[in-house]
Structure formats: C-alpha cells, structure tokens
C-alpha atoms as an extended CHARMM CRD file, in Angstrom:
* protein
*
       122  EXT
         1         1  GLN       CA             11.1010000000      -15.8420000000       26.9370000000  PROA      1               0.0000000000
         2         2  VAL       CA             11.5040000000      -14.8940000000       30.5830000000  PROA      2               0.0000000000
         3         3  GLN       CA             11.7770000000      -11.1750000000       31.2690000000  PROA      3               0.0000000000
         4         4  LEU       CA             12.2920000000       -9.4650000000       34.5940000000  PROA      4               0.0000000000
         5         5  VAL       CA             12.2850000000       -5.6950000000       35.0800000000  PROA      5               0.0000000000
         6         6  GLU       CA             13.0870000000       -4.0850000000       38.4030000000  PROA      6               0.0000000000
         7         7  SER       CA             12.1770000000       -0.6090000000       39.6020000000  PROA      7               0.0000000000
         8         8  GLY       CA             11.8050000000        1.3430000000       42.8040000000  PROA      8               0.0000000000
         9         9  GLY       CA             15.4110000000        1.9800000000       43.7220000000  PROA      9               0.0000000000
        10        10  GLY       CA             16.6550000000        5.3140000000       44.8980000000  PROA      10              0.0000000000
        11        11  SER       CA             18.5570000000        7.2560000000       47.5560000000  PROA      11              0.0000000000
        12        12  VAL       CA             17.3530000000        7.3570000000       51.1690000000  PROA      12              0.0000000000
        13        13  GLN       CA             18.7500000000        8.2050000000       54.5500000000  PROA      13              0.0000000000
        14        14  ALA       CA             19.4930000000        5.5380000000       57.1060000000  PROA      14              0.0000000000
        15        15  GLY       CA             16.3230000000        4.4120000000       58.7910000000  PROA      15              0.0000000000
        16        16  GLY       CA             14.1980000000        5.0560000000       55.7050000000  PROA      16              0.0000000000
        17        17  SER       CA             12.2200000000        2.6850000000       53.5500000000  PROA      17              0.0000000000
        18        18  LEU       CA             11.9950000000        1.6840000000       49.9070000000  PROA      18              0.0000000000
        19        19  ARG       CA              9.8710000000       -0.8260000000       48.0100000000  PROA      19              0.0000000000
        20        20  LEU       CA             11.3820000000       -2.5260000000       45.0270000000  PROA      20              0.0000000000
        21        21  SER       CA              9.2410000000       -4.0560000000       42.3160000000  PROA      21              0.0000000000
        22        22  CYS       CA             10.0290000000       -6.6830000000       39.6930000000  PROA      22              0.0000000000
        23        23  VAL       CA              7.5860000000       -7.2210000000       36.8700000000  PROA      23              0.0000000000
        24        24  GLY       CA              7.9780000000      -10.6090000000       35.2830000000  PROA      24              0.0000000000
        25        25  SER       CA              6.6970000000      -12.4350000000       32.2510000000  PROA      25              0.0000000000
        26        26  GLY       CA              7.2900000000      -15.6130000000       30.2810000000  PROA      26              0.0000000000
        27        27  TYR       CA              7.1960000000      -18.1370000000       33.1470000000  PROA      27              0.0000000000
        28        28  PRO       CA              4.5270000000      -20.0850000000       35.0700000000  PROA      28              0.0000000000
        29        29  SER       CA              4.2660000000      -17.9320000000       38.2040000000  PROA      29              0.0000000000
        30        30  SER       CA              2.6370000000      -20.6140000000       40.2930000000  PROA      30              0.0000000000
        31        31  ARG       CA              5.6500000000      -22.9200000000       39.8370000000  PROA      31              0.0000000000
        32        32  THR       CA              8.4660000000      -20.4100000000       39.8010000000  PROA      32              0.0000000000
        33        33  CYS       CA             10.9300000000      -19.6460000000       42.5690000000  PROA      33              0.0000000000
        34        34  MET       CA             11.6700000000      -15.9290000000       42.9290000000  PROA      34              0.0000000000
        35        35  GLY       CA             14.5950000000      -14.3000000000       44.6220000000  PROA      35              0.0000000000
        36        36  TRP       CA             16.2250000000      -10.9870000000       45.3620000000  PROA      36              0.0000000000
        37        37  PHE       CA             19.9800000000      -10.5510000000       45.2960000000  PROA      37              0.0000000000
        38        38  ARG       CA             22.2580000000       -7.5330000000       45.6760000000  PROA      38              0.0000000000
        39        39  GLU       CA             25.7050000000       -6.5250000000       44.5760000000  PROA      39              0.0000000000
        40        40  ALA       CA             27.7480000000       -3.8120000000       46.2640000000  PROA      40              0.0000000000
        41        41  PRO       CA             30.7610000000       -2.2240000000       44.5320000000  PROA      41              0.0000000000
        42        42  GLY       CA             33.7700000000       -4.4960000000       44.8030000000  PROA      42              0.0000000000
        43        43  LYS       CA             31.7590000000       -7.3480000000       46.3220000000  PROA      43              0.0000000000
        44        44  GLU       CA             30.2050000000      -10.5210000000       45.0280000000  PROA      44              0.0000000000
        45        45  ARG       CA             26.4800000000      -10.6860000000       44.3410000000  PROA      45              0.0000000000
        46        46  GLU       CA             24.7840000000      -11.9960000000       47.4860000000  PROA      46              0.0000000000
        47        47  TRP       CA             21.4560000000      -13.5270000000       48.2110000000  PROA      47              0.0000000000
        48        48  VAL       CA             18.8460000000      -11.3930000000       50.0350000000  PROA      48              0.0000000000
        49        49  ALA       CA             15.5590000000      -13.2940000000       50.0440000000  PROA      49              0.0000000000
        50        50  THR       CA             13.6840000000      -16.1390000000       48.3220000000  PROA      50              0.0000000000
        51        51  MET       CA              9.9970000000      -16.8310000000       47.8110000000  PROA      51              0.0000000000
        52        52  TYR       CA              9.2610000000      -20.4780000000       47.1580000000  PROA      52              0.0000000000
        53        53  PRO       CA              6.3270000000      -21.4960000000       44.9020000000  PROA      53              0.0000000000
        54        54  SER       CA              4.5210000000      -22.5900000000       48.0710000000  PROA      54              0.0000000000
        55        55  GLY       CA              4.7200000000      -19.0680000000       49.4350000000  PROA      55              0.0000000000
        56        56  ILE       CA              7.4050000000      -19.8130000000       52.0120000000  PROA      56              0.0000000000
        57        57  THR       CA              9.9270000000      -16.9890000000       52.3440000000  PROA      57              0.0000000000
        58        58  THR       CA             13.5100000000      -17.0450000000       53.5660000000  PROA      58              0.0000000000
        59        59  TYR       CA             15.9340000000      -14.2000000000       54.2920000000  PROA      59              0.0000000000
        60        60  ARG       CA             19.6020000000      -13.6550000000       54.8980000000  PROA      60              0.0000000000
        61        61  ASP       CA             20.2610000000      -12.9550000000       58.5780000000  PROA      61              0.0000000000
        62        62  SER       CA             21.2370000000       -9.3100000000       58.1060000000  PROA      62              0.0000000000
        63        63  VAL       CA             17.8870000000       -8.3300000000       56.5750000000  PROA      63              0.0000000000
        64        64  ARG       CA             15.4790000000      -10.6290000000       58.4320000000  PROA      64              0.0000000000
        65        65  GLY       CA             12.9030000000       -8.5290000000       60.2640000000  PROA      65              0.0000000000
        66        66  ARG       CA             13.6000000000       -5.4540000000       58.1210000000  PROA      66              0.0000000000
        67        67  PHE       CA             12.9320000000       -6.7190000000       54.5860000000  PROA      67              0.0000000000
        68        68  ALA       CA              9.8690000000       -8.5440000000       53.2620000000  PROA      68              0.0000000000
        69        69  ILE       CA              9.5350000000      -10.3730000000       49.9540000000  PROA      69              0.0000000000
        70        70  SER       CA              6.0350000000      -10.7130000000       48.5060000000  PROA      70              0.0000000000
        71        71  GLU       CA              4.1620000000      -10.8730000000       45.2260000000  PROA      71              0.0000000000
        72        72  ASP       CA              0.8520000000       -9.6590000000       43.8830000000  PROA      72              0.0000000000
        73        73  ASN       CA             -2.1520000000      -11.9510000000       43.5540000000  PROA      73              0.0000000000
        74        74  ALA       CA             -1.5340000000      -12.5360000000       39.8680000000  PROA      74              0.0000000000
        75        75  GLY       CA              2.0510000000      -13.5880000000       40.5450000000  PROA      75              0.0000000000
        76        76  ASN       CA              3.3650000000      -11.1670000000       37.9620000000  PROA      76              0.0000000000
        77        77  THR       CA              5.0010000000       -8.6450000000       40.2430000000  PROA      77              0.0000000000
        78        78  LEU       CA              7.5380000000       -9.4320000000       42.9430000000  PROA      78              0.0000000000
        79        79  TYR       CA              8.2190000000       -6.9310000000       45.7130000000  PROA      79              0.0000000000
        80        80  LEU       CA             10.8930000000       -6.3110000000       48.2550000000  PROA      80              0.0000000000
        81        81  GLN       CA              9.7950000000       -3.9880000000       51.0460000000  PROA      81              0.0000000000
        82        82  MET       CA             12.8850000000       -2.6360000000       52.7570000000  PROA      82              0.0000000000
        83        83  ASN       CA             12.5430000000       -0.8960000000       56.1280000000  PROA      83              0.0000000000
        84        84  SER       CA             15.0670000000        0.4750000000       58.5950000000  PROA      84              0.0000000000
        85        85  LEU       CA             17.6000000000        0.7190000000       55.8530000000  PROA      85              0.0000000000
        86        86  LYS       CA             21.2900000000        0.9090000000       56.7410000000  PROA      86              0.0000000000
        87        87  PRO       CA             24.2750000000        2.2210000000       54.7860000000  PROA      87              0.0000000000
        88        88  GLU       CA             25.4730000000       -1.3820000000       54.4170000000  PROA      88              0.0000000000
        89        89  ASP       CA             22.3020000000       -2.1100000000       52.4040000000  PROA      89              0.0000000000
        90        90  THR       CA             23.6860000000        0.0720000000       49.5980000000  PROA      90              0.0000000000
        91        91  ALA       CA             23.8970000000       -2.0620000000       46.4740000000  PROA      91              0.0000000000
        92        92  LYS       CA             22.3540000000       -2.7870000000       43.1180000000  PROA      92              0.0000000000
        93        93  TYR       CA             19.3880000000       -5.0850000000       43.7010000000  PROA      93              0.0000000000
        94        94  TYR       CA             18.4030000000       -7.8030000000       41.2560000000  PROA      94              0.0000000000
        95        95  CYS       CA             15.3840000000      -10.0290000000       41.0600000000  PROA      95              0.0000000000
        96        96  ALA       CA             15.8330000000      -13.5350000000       39.7550000000  PROA      96              0.0000000000
        97        97  ALA       CA             13.6550000000      -16.4510000000       38.7330000000  PROA      97              0.0000000000
        98        98  SER       CA             14.0800000000      -20.2120000000       38.6270000000  PROA      98              0.0000000000
        99        99  ILE       CA             11.6410000000      -22.8030000000       37.3440000000  PROA      99              0.0000000000
       100       100  HSD       CA             13.5400000000      -25.9610000000       38.3160000000  PROA      100             0.0000000000
       101       101  TYR       CA             15.2970000000      -25.1350000000       41.5840000000  PROA      101             0.0000000000
       102       102  CYS       CA             14.6500000000      -23.0140000000       44.6600000000  PROA      102             0.0000000000
       103       103  SER       CA             17.3430000000      -21.9780000000       47.0840000000  PROA      103             0.0000000000
       104       104  SER       CA             19.5960000000      -19.1190000000       48.1320000000  PROA      104             0.0000000000
       105       105  ARG       CA             22.2640000000      -20.0650000000       45.6100000000  PROA      105             0.0000000000
       106       106  ARG       CA             22.8690000000      -17.5770000000       42.8420000000  PROA      106             0.0000000000
       107       107  THR       CA             23.7600000000      -20.3720000000       40.4590000000  PROA      107             0.0000000000
       108       108  ASP       CA             20.2640000000      -21.9050000000       40.8060000000  PROA      108             0.0000000000
       109       109  PHE       CA             18.6690000000      -18.8500000000       39.1950000000  PROA      109             0.0000000000
       110       110  PRO       CA             19.0430000000      -18.6880000000       35.3830000000  PROA      110             0.0000000000
       111       111  TYR       CA             16.8810000000      -15.6190000000       34.8300000000  PROA      111             0.0000000000
       112       112  TRP       CA             17.8260000000      -12.1250000000       36.0090000000  PROA      112             0.0000000000
       113       113  GLY       CA             16.6300000000       -8.5490000000       35.7100000000  PROA      113             0.0000000000
       114       114  GLN       CA             18.8780000000       -5.6120000000       34.9570000000  PROA      114             0.0000000000
       115       115  GLY       CA             18.9680000000       -4.3810000000       38.5540000000  PROA      115             0.0000000000
       116       116  THR       CA             17.9560000000       -1.2370000000       40.4140000000  PROA      116             0.0000000000
       117       117  GLN       CA             20.2960000000        0.8860000000       42.5580000000  PROA      117             0.0000000000
       118       118  VAL       CA             19.6560000000        1.4930000000       46.2400000000  PROA      118             0.0000000000
       119       119  THR       CA             21.8380000000        3.9890000000       48.0530000000  PROA      119             0.0000000000
       120       120  VAL       CA             21.5130000000        4.5380000000       51.8160000000  PROA      120             0.0000000000
       121       121  SER       CA             23.3110000000        7.4960000000       53.3700000000  PROA      121             0.0000000000
       122       122  SER       CA             24.2010000000        7.8390000000       57.0210000000  PROA      122             0.0000000000
C-alpha cells in the first residue's frame, strides 16, 4: 500500500524559504515518478514539479529557478526546496507518486499525500 506523508509547510514572508518533505513507502522508488502539486483556495490543483525515475526534473514556469525537487539517496523522501517565495505561492502543497506514468498531468498520479499548507505574506 502506497503511503505519502508531507511536512514542512508553514508561514513565511515574501522572499523567504521553506523546504517541504514527503516520506513515502509501499512503492519501488527506483521506478516511481514523483511530483509536487499545489492547490490555492478557489483554484484547481496545479502541477509544480516532477522528478522522473531517471532523475530528470521539470518545473512549471512560475517556479523554475526558485524551487528545486530532489530526493534522498534511499529514494524514500522527496523534497521541495522553495526559495524567493511570493504571495502567489500560497497554497496547500501535495506530493504524488506514479508507477506507470510520468508527466505534469494530475490525472497520471494515482497516489497522493494529505498535503501541507504554505502561506506567504507580503
């Protein structure tokens, strides 16, 4: 059974940094695609970043150069380092996993964590 548990959210001022963590279990980490998504109040859940099983990473345009997705050597913990945070980054952040597909599409990820809230004040 796949389980994903996020942590590391909080409240910061604009320009600050946070690092989100997602501890996962129940899947073959070397063959699993991992992603971060976020959902702001009143908006649809949107893709933030993906880490392919090969290690290739992709980002949405608005976070590229500010956010970095990575994982630990064991492949059990996924991270999202967020720098130069902006008020528009305020959202609940979710990590997601997919064994069969890898993309930026929410529908390709069947496994989700419960989310962690990030609030950025101006």
